[in-house]
Every structure is written in C-alpha cells, then in structure tokens.
Short mmCIF file of C-alpha atoms and ligand atoms in Angstrom, two decimals:
data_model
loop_
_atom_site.label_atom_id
_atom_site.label_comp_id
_atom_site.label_asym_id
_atom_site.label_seq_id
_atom_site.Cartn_x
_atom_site.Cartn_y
_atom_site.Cartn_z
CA UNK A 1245 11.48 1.81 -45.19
CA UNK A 1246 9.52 -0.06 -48.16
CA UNK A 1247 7.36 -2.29 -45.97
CA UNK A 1248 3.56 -1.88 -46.87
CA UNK A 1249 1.17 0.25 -44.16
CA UNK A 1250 0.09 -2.95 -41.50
CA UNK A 1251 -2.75 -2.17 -39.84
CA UNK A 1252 -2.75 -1.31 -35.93
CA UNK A 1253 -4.10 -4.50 -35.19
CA UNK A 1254 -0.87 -5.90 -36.95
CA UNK A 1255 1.53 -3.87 -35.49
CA UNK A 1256 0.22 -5.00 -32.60
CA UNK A 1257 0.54 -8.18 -32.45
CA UNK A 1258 4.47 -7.69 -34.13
CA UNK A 1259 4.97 -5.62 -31.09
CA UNK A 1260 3.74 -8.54 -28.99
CA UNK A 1261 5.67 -11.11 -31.03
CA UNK A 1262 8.98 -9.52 -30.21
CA UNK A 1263 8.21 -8.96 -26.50
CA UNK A 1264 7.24 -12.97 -26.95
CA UNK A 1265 10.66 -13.95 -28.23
CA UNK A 1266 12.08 -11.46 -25.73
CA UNK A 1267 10.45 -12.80 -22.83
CA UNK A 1268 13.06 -14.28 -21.12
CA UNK A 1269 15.77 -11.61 -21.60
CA UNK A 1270 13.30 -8.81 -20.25
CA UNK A 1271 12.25 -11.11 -17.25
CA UNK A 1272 16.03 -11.64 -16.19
CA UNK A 1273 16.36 -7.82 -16.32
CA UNK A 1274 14.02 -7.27 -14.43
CA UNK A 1275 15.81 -9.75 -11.71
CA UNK A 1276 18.60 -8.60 -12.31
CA UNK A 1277 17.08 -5.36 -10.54
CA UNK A 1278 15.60 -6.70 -7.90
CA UNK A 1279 18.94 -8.59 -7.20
CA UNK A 1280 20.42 -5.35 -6.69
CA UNK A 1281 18.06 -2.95 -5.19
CA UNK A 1282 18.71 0.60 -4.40
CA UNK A 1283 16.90 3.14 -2.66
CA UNK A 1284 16.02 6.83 -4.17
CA UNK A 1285 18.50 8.95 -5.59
CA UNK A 1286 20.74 6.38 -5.28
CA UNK A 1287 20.04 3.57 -7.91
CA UNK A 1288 23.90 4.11 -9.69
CA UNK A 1289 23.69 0.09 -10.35
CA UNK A 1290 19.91 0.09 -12.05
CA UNK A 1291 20.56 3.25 -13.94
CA UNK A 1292 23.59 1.53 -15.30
CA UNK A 1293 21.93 -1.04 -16.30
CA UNK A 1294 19.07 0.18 -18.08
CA UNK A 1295 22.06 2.61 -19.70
CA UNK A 1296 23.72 -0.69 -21.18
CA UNK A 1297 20.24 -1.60 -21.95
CA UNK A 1298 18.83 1.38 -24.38
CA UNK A 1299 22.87 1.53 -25.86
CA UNK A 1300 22.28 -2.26 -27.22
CA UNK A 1301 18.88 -1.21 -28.56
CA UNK A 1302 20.66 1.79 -30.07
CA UNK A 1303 18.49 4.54 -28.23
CA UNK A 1304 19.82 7.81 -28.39
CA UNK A 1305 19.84 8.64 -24.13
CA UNK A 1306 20.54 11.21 -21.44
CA UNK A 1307 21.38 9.98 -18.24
CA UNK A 1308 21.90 11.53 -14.70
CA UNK A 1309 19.40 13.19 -14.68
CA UNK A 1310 17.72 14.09 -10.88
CA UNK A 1311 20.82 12.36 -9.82
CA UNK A 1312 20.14 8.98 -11.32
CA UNK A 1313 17.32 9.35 -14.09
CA UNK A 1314 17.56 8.49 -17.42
CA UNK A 1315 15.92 9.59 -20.54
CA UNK A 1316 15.65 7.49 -23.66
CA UNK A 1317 14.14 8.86 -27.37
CA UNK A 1318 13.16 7.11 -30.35
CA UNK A 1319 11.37 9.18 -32.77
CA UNK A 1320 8.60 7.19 -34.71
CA UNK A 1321 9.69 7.07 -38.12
CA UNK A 1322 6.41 8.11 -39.67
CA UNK A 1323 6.77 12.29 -39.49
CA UNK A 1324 6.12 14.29 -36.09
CA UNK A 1325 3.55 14.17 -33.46
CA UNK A 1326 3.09 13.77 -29.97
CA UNK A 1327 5.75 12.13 -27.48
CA UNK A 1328 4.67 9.89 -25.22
CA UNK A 1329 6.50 8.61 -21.97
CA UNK A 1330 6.60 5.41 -20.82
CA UNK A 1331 7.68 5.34 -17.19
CA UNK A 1332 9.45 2.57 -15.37
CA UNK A 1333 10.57 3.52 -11.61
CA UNK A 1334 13.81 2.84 -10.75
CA UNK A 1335 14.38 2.67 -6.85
CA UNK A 1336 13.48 -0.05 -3.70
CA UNK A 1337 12.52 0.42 -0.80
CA UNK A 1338 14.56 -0.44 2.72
CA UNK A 1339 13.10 -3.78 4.22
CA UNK A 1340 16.05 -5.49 5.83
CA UNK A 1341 14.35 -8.42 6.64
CA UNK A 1342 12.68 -8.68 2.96
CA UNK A 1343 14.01 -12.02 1.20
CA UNK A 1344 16.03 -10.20 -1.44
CA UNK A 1345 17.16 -7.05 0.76
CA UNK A 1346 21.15 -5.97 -0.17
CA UNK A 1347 22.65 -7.20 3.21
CA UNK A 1348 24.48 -3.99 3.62
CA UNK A 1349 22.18 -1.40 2.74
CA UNK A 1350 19.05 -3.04 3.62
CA UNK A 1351 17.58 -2.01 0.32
CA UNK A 1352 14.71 -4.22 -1.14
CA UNK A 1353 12.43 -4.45 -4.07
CA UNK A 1354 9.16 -4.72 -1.83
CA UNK A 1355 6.81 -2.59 -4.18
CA UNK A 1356 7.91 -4.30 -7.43
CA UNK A 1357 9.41 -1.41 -8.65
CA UNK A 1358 12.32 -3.80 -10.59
CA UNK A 1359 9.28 -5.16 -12.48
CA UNK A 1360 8.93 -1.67 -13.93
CA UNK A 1361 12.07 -1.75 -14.97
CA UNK A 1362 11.72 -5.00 -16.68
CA UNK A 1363 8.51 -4.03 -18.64
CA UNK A 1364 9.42 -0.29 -19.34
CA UNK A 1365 12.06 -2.44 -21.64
CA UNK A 1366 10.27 -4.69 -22.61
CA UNK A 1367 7.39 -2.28 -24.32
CA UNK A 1368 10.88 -0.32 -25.81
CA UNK A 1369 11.71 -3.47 -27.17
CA UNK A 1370 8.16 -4.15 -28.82
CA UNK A 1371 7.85 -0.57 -30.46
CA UNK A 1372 11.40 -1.16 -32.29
CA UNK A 1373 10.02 -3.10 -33.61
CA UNK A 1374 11.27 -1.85 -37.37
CA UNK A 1375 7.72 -2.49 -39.29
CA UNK A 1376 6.41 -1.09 -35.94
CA UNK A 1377 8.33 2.06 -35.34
CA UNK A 1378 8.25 2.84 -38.67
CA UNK A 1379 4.38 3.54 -38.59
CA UNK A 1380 4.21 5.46 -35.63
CA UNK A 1381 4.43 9.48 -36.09
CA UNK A 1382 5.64 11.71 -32.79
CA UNK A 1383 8.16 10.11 -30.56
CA UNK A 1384 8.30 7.87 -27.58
CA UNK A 1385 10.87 8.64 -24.26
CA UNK A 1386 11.40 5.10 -22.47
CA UNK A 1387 11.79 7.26 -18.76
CA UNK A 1388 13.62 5.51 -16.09
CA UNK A 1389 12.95 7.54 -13.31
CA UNK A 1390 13.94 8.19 -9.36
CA UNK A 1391 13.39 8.04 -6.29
CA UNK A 1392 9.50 7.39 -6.30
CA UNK A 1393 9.34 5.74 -2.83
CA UNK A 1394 10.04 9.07 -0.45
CA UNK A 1395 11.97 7.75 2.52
CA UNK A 1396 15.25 8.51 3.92
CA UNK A 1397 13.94 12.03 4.47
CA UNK A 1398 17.22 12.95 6.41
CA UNK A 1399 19.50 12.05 3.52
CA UNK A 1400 17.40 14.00 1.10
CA UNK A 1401 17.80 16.79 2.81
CA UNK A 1402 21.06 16.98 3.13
CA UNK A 1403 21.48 16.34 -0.98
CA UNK A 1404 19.03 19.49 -1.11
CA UNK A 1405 21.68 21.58 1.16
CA UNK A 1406 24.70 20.57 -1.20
CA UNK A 1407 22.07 21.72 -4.11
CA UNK A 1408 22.01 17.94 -6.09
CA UNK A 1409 18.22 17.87 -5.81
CA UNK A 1410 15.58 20.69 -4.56
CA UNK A 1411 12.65 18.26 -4.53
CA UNK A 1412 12.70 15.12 -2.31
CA UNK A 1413 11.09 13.13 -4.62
CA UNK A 1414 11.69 11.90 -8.52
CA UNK A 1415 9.06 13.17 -10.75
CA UNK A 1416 8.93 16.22 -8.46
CA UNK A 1417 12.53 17.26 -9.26
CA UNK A 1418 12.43 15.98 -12.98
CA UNK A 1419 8.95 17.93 -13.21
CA UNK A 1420 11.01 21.12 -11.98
CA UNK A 1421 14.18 20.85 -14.10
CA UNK A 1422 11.93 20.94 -17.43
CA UNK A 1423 12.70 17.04 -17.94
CA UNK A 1424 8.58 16.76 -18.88
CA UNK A 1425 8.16 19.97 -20.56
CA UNK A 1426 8.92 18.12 -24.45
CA UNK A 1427 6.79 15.30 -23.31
CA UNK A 1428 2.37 15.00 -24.10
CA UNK A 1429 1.51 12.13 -22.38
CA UNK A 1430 3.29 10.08 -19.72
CA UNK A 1431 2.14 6.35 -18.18
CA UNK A 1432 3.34 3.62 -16.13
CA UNK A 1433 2.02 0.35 -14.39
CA UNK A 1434 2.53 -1.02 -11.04
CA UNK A 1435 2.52 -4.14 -9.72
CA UNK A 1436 -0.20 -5.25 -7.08
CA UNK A 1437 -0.60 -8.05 -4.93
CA UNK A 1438 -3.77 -10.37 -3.79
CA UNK A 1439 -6.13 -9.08 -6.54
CA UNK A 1440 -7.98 -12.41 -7.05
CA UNK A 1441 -9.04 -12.95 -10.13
CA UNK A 1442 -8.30 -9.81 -12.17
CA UNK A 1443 -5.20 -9.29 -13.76
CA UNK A 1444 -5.62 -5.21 -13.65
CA UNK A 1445 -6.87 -2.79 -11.81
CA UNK A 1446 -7.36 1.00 -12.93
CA UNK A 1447 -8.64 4.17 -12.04
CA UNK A 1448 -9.33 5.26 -8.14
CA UNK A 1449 -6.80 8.19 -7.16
CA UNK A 1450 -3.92 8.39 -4.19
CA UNK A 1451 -3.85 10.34 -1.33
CA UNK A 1452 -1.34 14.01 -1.31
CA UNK A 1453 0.96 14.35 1.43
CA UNK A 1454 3.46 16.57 2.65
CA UNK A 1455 6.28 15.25 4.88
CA UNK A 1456 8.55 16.37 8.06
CA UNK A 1457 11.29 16.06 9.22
CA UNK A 1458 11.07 16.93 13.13
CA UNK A 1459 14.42 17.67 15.29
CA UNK A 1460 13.71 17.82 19.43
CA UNK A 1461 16.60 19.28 21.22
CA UNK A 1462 17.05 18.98 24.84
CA UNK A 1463 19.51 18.51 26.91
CA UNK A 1464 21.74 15.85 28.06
CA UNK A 1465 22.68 14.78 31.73
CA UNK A 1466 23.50 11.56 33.87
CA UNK A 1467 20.25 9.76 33.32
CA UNK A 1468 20.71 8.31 37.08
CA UNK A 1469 22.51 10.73 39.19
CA UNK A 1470 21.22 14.52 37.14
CA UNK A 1471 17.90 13.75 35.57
CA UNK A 1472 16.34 17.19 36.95
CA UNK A 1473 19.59 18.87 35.01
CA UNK A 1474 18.34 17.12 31.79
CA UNK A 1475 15.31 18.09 29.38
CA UNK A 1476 13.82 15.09 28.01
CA UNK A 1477 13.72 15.30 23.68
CA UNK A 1478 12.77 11.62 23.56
CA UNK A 1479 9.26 12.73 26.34
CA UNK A 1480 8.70 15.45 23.98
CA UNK A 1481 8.55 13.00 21.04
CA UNK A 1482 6.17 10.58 22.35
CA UNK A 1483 3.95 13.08 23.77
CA UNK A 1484 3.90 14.62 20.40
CA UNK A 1485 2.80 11.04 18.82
CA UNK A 1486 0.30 10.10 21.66
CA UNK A 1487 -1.04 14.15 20.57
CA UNK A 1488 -1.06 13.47 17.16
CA UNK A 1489 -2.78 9.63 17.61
CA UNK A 1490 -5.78 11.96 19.50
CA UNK A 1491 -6.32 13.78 16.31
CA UNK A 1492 -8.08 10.73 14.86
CA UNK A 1493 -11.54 11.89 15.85
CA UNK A 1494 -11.16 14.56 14.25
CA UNK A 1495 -10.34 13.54 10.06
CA UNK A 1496 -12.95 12.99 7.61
CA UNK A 1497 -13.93 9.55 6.49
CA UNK A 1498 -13.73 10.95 2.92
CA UNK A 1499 -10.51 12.40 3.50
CA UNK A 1500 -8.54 9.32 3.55
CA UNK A 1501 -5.94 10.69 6.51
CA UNK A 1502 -3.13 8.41 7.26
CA UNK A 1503 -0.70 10.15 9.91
CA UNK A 1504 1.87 7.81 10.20
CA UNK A 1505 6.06 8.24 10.98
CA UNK A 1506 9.38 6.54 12.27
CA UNK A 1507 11.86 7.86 14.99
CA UNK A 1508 15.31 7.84 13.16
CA UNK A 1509 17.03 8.72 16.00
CA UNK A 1510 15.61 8.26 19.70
CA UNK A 1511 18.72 9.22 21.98
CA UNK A 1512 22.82 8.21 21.99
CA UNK A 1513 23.41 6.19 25.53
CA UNK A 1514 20.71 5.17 27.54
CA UNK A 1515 22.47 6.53 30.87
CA UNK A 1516 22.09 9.50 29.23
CA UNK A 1517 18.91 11.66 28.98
CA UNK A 1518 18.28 11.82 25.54
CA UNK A 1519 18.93 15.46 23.87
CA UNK A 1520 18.54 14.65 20.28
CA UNK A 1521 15.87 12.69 18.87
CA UNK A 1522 14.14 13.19 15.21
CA UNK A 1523 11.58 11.98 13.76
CA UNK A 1524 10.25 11.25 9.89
CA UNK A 1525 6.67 11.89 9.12
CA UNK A 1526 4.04 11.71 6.82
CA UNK A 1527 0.48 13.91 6.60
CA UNK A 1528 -1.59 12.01 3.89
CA UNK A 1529 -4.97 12.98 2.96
CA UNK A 1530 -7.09 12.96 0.16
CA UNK A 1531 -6.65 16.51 -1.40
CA UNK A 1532 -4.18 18.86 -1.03
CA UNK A 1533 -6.16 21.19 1.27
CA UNK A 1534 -7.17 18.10 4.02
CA UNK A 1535 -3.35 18.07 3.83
CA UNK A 1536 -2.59 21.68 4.51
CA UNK A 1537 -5.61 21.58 7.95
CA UNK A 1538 -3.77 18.19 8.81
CA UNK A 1539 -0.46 19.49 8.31
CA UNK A 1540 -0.84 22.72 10.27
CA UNK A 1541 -2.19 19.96 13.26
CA UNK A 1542 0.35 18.23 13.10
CA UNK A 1543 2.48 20.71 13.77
CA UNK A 1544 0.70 21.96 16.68
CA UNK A 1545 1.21 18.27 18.02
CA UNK A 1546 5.08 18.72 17.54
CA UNK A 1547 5.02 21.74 19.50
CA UNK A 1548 2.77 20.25 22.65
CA UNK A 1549 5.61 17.91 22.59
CA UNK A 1550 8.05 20.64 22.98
CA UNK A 1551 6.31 22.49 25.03
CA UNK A 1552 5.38 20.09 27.64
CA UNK A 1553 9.33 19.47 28.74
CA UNK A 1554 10.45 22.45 27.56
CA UNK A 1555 12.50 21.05 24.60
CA UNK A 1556 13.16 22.60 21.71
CA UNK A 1557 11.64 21.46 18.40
CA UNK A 1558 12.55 22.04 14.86
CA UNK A 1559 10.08 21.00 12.36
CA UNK A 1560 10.88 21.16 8.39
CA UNK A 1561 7.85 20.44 6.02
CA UNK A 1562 9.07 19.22 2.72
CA UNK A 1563 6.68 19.47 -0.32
CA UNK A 1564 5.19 15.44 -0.84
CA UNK A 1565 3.01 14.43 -3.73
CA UNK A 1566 -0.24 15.33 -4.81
CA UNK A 1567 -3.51 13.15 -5.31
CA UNK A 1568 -3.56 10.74 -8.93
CA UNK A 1569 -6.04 11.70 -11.20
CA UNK A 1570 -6.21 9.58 -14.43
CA UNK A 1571 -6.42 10.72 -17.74
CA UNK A 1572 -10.05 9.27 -18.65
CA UNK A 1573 -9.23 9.01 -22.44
CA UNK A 1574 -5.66 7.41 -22.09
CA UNK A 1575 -7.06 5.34 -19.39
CA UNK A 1576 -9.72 3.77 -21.28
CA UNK A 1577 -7.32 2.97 -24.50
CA UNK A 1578 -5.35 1.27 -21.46
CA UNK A 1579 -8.47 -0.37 -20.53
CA UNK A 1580 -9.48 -1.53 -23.82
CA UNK A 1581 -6.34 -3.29 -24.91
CA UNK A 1582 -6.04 -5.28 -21.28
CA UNK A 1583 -9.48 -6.43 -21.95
CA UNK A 1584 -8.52 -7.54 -25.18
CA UNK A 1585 -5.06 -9.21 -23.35
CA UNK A 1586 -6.25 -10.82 -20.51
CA UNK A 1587 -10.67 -10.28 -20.85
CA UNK A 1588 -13.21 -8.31 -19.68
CA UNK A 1589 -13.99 -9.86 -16.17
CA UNK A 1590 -10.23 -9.68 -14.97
CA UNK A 1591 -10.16 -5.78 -15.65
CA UNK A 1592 -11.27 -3.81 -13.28
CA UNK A 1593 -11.91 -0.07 -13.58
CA UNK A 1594 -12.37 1.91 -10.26
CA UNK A 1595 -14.20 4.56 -9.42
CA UNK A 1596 -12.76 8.02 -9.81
CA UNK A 1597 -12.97 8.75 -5.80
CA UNK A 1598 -11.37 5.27 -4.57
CA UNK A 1599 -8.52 5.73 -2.76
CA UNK A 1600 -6.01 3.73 -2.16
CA UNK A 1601 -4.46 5.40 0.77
CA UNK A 1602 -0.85 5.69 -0.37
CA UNK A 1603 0.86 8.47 -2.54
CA UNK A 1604 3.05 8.87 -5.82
CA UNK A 1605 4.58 11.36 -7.71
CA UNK A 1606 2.58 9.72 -10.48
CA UNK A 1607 0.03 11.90 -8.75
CA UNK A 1608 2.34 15.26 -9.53
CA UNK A 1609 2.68 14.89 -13.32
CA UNK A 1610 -0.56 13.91 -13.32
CA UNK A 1611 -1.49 17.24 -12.23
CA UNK A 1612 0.24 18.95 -15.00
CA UNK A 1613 -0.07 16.34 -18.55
CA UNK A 1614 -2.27 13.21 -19.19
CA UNK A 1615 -1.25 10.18 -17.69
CA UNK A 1616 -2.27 7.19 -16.17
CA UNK A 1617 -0.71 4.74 -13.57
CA UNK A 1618 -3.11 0.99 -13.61
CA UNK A 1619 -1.84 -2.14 -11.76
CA UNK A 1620 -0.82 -5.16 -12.80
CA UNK A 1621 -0.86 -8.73 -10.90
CA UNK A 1622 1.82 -11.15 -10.21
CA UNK A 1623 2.49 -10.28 -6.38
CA UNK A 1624 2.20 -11.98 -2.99
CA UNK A 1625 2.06 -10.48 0.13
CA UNK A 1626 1.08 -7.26 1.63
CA UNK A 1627 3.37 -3.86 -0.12
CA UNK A 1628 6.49 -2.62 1.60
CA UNK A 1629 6.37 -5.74 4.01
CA UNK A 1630 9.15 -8.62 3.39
CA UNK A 1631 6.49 -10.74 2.15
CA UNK A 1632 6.15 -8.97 -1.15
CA UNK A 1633 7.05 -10.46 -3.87
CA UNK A 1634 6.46 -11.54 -7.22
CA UNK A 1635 5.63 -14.89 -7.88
CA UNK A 1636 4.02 -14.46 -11.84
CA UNK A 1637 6.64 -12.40 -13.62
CA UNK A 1638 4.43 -12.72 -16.57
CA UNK A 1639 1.85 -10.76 -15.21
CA UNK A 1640 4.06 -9.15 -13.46
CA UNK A 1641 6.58 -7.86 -16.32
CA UNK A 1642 5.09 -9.25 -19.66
CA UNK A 1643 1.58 -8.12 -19.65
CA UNK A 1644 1.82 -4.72 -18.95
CA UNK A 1645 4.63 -4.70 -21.70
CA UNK A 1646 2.57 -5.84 -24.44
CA UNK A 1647 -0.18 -3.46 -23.13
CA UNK A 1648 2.08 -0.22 -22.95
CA UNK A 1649 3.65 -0.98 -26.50
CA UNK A 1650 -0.13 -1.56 -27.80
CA UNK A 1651 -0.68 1.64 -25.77
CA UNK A 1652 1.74 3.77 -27.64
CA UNK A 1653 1.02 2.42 -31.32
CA UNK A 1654 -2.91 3.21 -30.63
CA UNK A 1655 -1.56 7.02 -29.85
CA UNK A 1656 0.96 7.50 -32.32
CA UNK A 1657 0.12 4.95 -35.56
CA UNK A 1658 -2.02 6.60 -38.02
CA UNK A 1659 -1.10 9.98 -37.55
CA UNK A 1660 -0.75 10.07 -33.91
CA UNK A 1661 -4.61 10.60 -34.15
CA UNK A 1662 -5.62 9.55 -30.57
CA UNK A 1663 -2.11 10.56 -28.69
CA UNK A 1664 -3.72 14.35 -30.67
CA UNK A 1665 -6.89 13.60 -29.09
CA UNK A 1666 -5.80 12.86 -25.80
CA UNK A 1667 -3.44 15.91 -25.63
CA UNK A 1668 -6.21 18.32 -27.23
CA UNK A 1669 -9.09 16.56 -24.43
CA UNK A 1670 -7.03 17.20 -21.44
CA UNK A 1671 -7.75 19.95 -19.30
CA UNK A 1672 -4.35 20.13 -16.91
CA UNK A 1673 -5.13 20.86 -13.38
CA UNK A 1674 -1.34 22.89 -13.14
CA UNK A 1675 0.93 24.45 -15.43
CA UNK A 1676 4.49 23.22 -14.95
CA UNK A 1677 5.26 26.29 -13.62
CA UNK A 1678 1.92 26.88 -11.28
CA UNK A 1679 3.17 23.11 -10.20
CA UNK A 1680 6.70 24.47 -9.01
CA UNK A 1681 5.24 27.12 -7.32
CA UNK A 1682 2.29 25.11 -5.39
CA UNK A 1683 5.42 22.75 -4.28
CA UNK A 1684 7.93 25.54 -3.57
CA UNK A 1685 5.16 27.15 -1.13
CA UNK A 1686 4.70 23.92 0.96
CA UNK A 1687 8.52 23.87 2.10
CA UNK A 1688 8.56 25.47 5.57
CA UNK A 1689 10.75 25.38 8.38
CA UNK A 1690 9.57 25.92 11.84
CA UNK A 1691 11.49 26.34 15.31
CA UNK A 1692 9.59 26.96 18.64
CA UNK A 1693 11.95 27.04 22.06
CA UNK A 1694 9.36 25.22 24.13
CA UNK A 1695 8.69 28.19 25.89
CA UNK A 1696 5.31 28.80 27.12
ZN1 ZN B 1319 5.89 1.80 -2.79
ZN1 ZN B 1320 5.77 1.60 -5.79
#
C-alpha cells in the first residue's frame, strides 16, 4: 500500500468514519441477534451469522470452536507485533416473559449480550479500514465467544459427560483448549442500564463463584394413603435453603457473598411424595478463597437437608469464574479515548475494590493476560429481568465500537508501541496452565446417604 503514514489521530477518526457510514448495517446486526437469541453452547443461529459476517469482510476464520465460538484474524499490515482480541459474547439468557424471548426456547437477550455482537463488528469493520489496517503492526482476532451467562447447569453437564465441553462456561473452555494462548491482550464492553448521566463506567471487579448442581433422592409413595413409606427429597431441599439462608450472619461485608439458586426439578405428581428433586446453585464471593469457606458451607447445608429426612443427596461442584481485575494500562487507554468520545464527566472510573456482585469469565482470562471489560449505556431496566432492554443502540452498539477500534490502533499503530507496553507491564496473576489446574481442582462430586 502507497498511502502516506496518517497519524493515529487520523486513523482514528477513518476508523470512526466507516463505523459512521456503517451505522445502520451494524445496528441491524446486532437486532438481528437479539431477534434470535440463544442460550450458551447453543448459539448455532448467532455463530452463523457472525460467520456470514467476517466471510463478507473477507476475514480469514475458525469456527466451532467450544461448541459454537468463532475466531476471526486480520493481521495488521504494518510487520508483526502483538494480537489483540476484541471480544463480543455470543449467548442470551432464558427470560420467558422478556419482550423479545424465542417463544419456544424461552431464550432472551436480557444482558445485551446481542449488542456485543453488533459492536465487536462494528470495531472489525472500522480497523479494515485499508489506510487503517495498513498502519497497524501485530494482529487483531475479532472473538465471538460462548456461553458467558452460566445457566442450564444440568445440560452442561451432560455435554461434559459426552466430552463436547470440560468447562461449563465459554472463556473457561476456550482458555483450556489453548484458543488464548496466540493472543496478548483481550477486551470487551458490556452494556449497562440506569447509569444517569455517564455514558461509561470502568474499573471495580466481579465476584468468583463456583456452582452446584445438587440431586436429593428419596423415595416415592402414595402421598395420601403411604406417606410414612416415603422419604421426603423435596423436605430435604427446603431445609437445605432455609440452612443455607441462616448462613447470612455469618459472610463478610467485604466479601460480597451472594448465595442464591433455582429448583429445576421439585417432584413428578403431587400425590406422590417427591423422590427426585435438584437444585442449581451459585456460591459468589469476592475472592476465590471466601468462595472455597462459602462453598464448603454450603455444602454442609445440602447435607442437613439430607440428613434431616434421611434422603440421599448428591452434590457436584463445577469450577465458576474468578474475580475481574482490569488491566490498569489498557484500561486507562480505554478511558482516555471515551473521554475524548463522549467527555470527561460521563466517564466514570471505579475503584479497584467495587464490586458489582455478579461474575464473568471476563474475570478468568483476566487472571491469565491483560484485559479489560468497561460498560457502556443504552439500557432500561434492571439485568436478567424482562425489562431489560436497549433503548439507545448508539450507545449501546456504536460507541463502544468506535472506542474498541480507537483502542486497537492506539496498541498496534506505530509499532505496536503501547499493545508492547501493556504486554511487557502486566504481571499475570495465572499461567494458562496454573489457570487449568486452579479450575480442574474445584470440580468435586459429593454423595452422603443421609445417614447419621
Ligand atoms: Zn448476564
Ligand atoms: Zn452479560
């Protein structure tokens, strides 16, 4: 290429120009998501689409990947560097009663994750750019990934017996089959709801969890006629809850705990005392050894449960996510250009120890390369409810595109200076293979007979 060296702030605003004139294409795609939203492991439609997507930009992909992932590379056409990822998340949630649920499967974008879709895309489209992508050294990997929202626990696990997946969630199993090992530096951006007048929020961190999947066995008789002949699994269940609400007292304001779960199955006939009942949980706290001490408490809960009928109890922890911490450098180029986008006073940068109660696998890569995971506005309604949803698909899907492309040409124009800076700065917390390891020693099954 004969074009003349622009300078960043040029390629900047070229990048911008083209997400501009793309607006409207990127915005229907990312509709086009949430029109058909799928949950984890599961999003055939949305990795189709983004497939169809990266082939008309002419990106050289790998797809199926962790079941549904898919992997996109454009290498900068200024001489190697650093690669940097830029993350879009590919599944819903399931909210039947959300406005734009799939009436069959119940499957609904109510955490935004279509608009990730849209502006993962979108800040592809800006860095090819041609004057752009020319100037930029390293490479870039657009990443639409899985399975971020861990639900459905029961259906994971049975992938994990027929060997499709051994981690239950995206980044974790794309972490563990070496899908991050040729990547530096990975980011993303969320959408948010009711932030007032900023337009993003960064920084803070996310609480670790690990999850279970709890099976109470008992034993079935005429609910009327042969009670005494029956052992209660659905007693044993809510005595385990009403022990595990008692914990309360006992967690750590700093520790952020949220103990929360769902019965997926609570009994078959209700003439019929109920011998099979299972539960999903979820042990959240603010590092990963709050989560082990709540975790193991937990567990004795289940088996006070168990133990009170005299039910049996089969409890299977599966390894959740661990705590986000942000990439100080990257963040504050992130920082920087949003000021520059949308001003000073509607950025806001939080402190490093604000939680914000909820988890992502953000959280594991984070643990193992620099990244960083900042919100963006243009949402309504409280996340995960039905009244979610986005109402300001520029902020939404165009901002954080602009931002991300101006992201990447900061790290990889001129030499991939800062991406080299960033990468050389970082301290990781785990190797990849440490990570694996941590993860691999959470997974536990446990059986007690109820027996005192
Ligand atoms: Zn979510
Ligand atoms: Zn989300």
């Amino acid at each position: 290429m004969t074009t003349p060296n622009l300078s960043i702030e040029e390629l900047k605003k070229r990048a911008c120009e083209t997400i501009d004139k793309r607006k409207k294409e990127i915005i229907d795609l990312a509709k086009q998501v949430l029109a058909n939203p799928e949950a984890g492991f599961r999003e055939f439609k949305t990795a189709q689409l983004v497939a169809q997507k990266f082939q008309e930009l002419g990106i050289q992909h790998q797809g199926g990947l962790a079941v549904t992932g898919l992997k996109g590379r454009i290498p900068g056409g200024a001489g190697s560097g650093p690669t940097v990822a830029v993350i879009g998340e590919l599944d819903s949630l399931v909210v039947t009663e959300h406005p734009h649920a799939d009436p069959v499967t119940g499957a609904a974008h109510a955490c935004g994750h279509h608009c990730q879709i849209g502006m993962m895309l979108g800040a592809t489209m800006g860095l090819l750019t041609p004057e752009v992508i020319s100037q930029l050294s390293g490479q870039i990997v657009p990443f639409a990934v899985p399975a971020e929202e861990f639900i459905e626990v029961e259906q994971r696990l049975e992938m994990r017996d027929q060997g499709k997946v051994e981690f239950l969630g995206g980044k974790q199993e794309l972490i563990r089959l070496g899908e991050f090992d040729d990547i530096d530096i990975a980011m993303m951006c969320h959408t948010a709801s009711d932030m007032g007048e900023r337009k993003f929020a960064m920084g803070g961190t996310s609480n670790g969890h690990v999850v279970k999947f709890v099976r109470y066995t008992g034993v079935g008789a005429h609910a009327g006629s042969l009670p005494h002949r029956g052992v209660n699994a659905l007693n044993a269940a809510s005595f385990a809850i009403q022990a595990i609400n008692s914990l309360r007292e006992t967690h750590k304001a700093d520790d952020t705990v949220r103990i929360h779960g769902i019965m997926t199955r609570g009994g078959a006939a209700v003439s019929a005392v109920p011998s099979d009942v299972r539960l999903e949980w979820r042990v959240r706290s603010a590092t990963p050894n709050a989560v082990v001490e709540n975790s193991i408490a937990v567990d004795r809960c289940f088996r006070a449960g168990a133990l009170a009928v005299g039910a049996k109890v089969n409890i299977t922890t599966i390894p959740g996510y661990l705590p986000m911490r942000h990439d100080t450098k990257l963040q504050d180029i992130f920082r920087r250009i949003a000021v520059d986008l949308v001003g000073e006073s509607a950025t806001l940068v939080m402190p490093a120890r604000r939680n914000r109660g909820g988890s992502t696998d953000m959280g594991d890569l984070s643990h193992i390369m620099p990244s960083c995971h900042p919100y963006t506005d243009g949402a309504v309604g409280p996340g995960h409810s039905s009244e979610y949803v986005i109402t300001d698909y520029e902020s939404a899907v165009i901002n954080p595109a602009k931002i991300m492309a101006m992201v990447v040409i900061d790290l990889l124009a001129d030499g991939a200076k800062q991406a080299k800076e960033v990468k050389s700065n970082h301290r990781p917390l785990l190797t990849k293979n440490a990570y694996v390891k941590f993860q691999r020693e959470q997974a536990e099954v446990a059986e007690f007979d109820g027996a005192a």
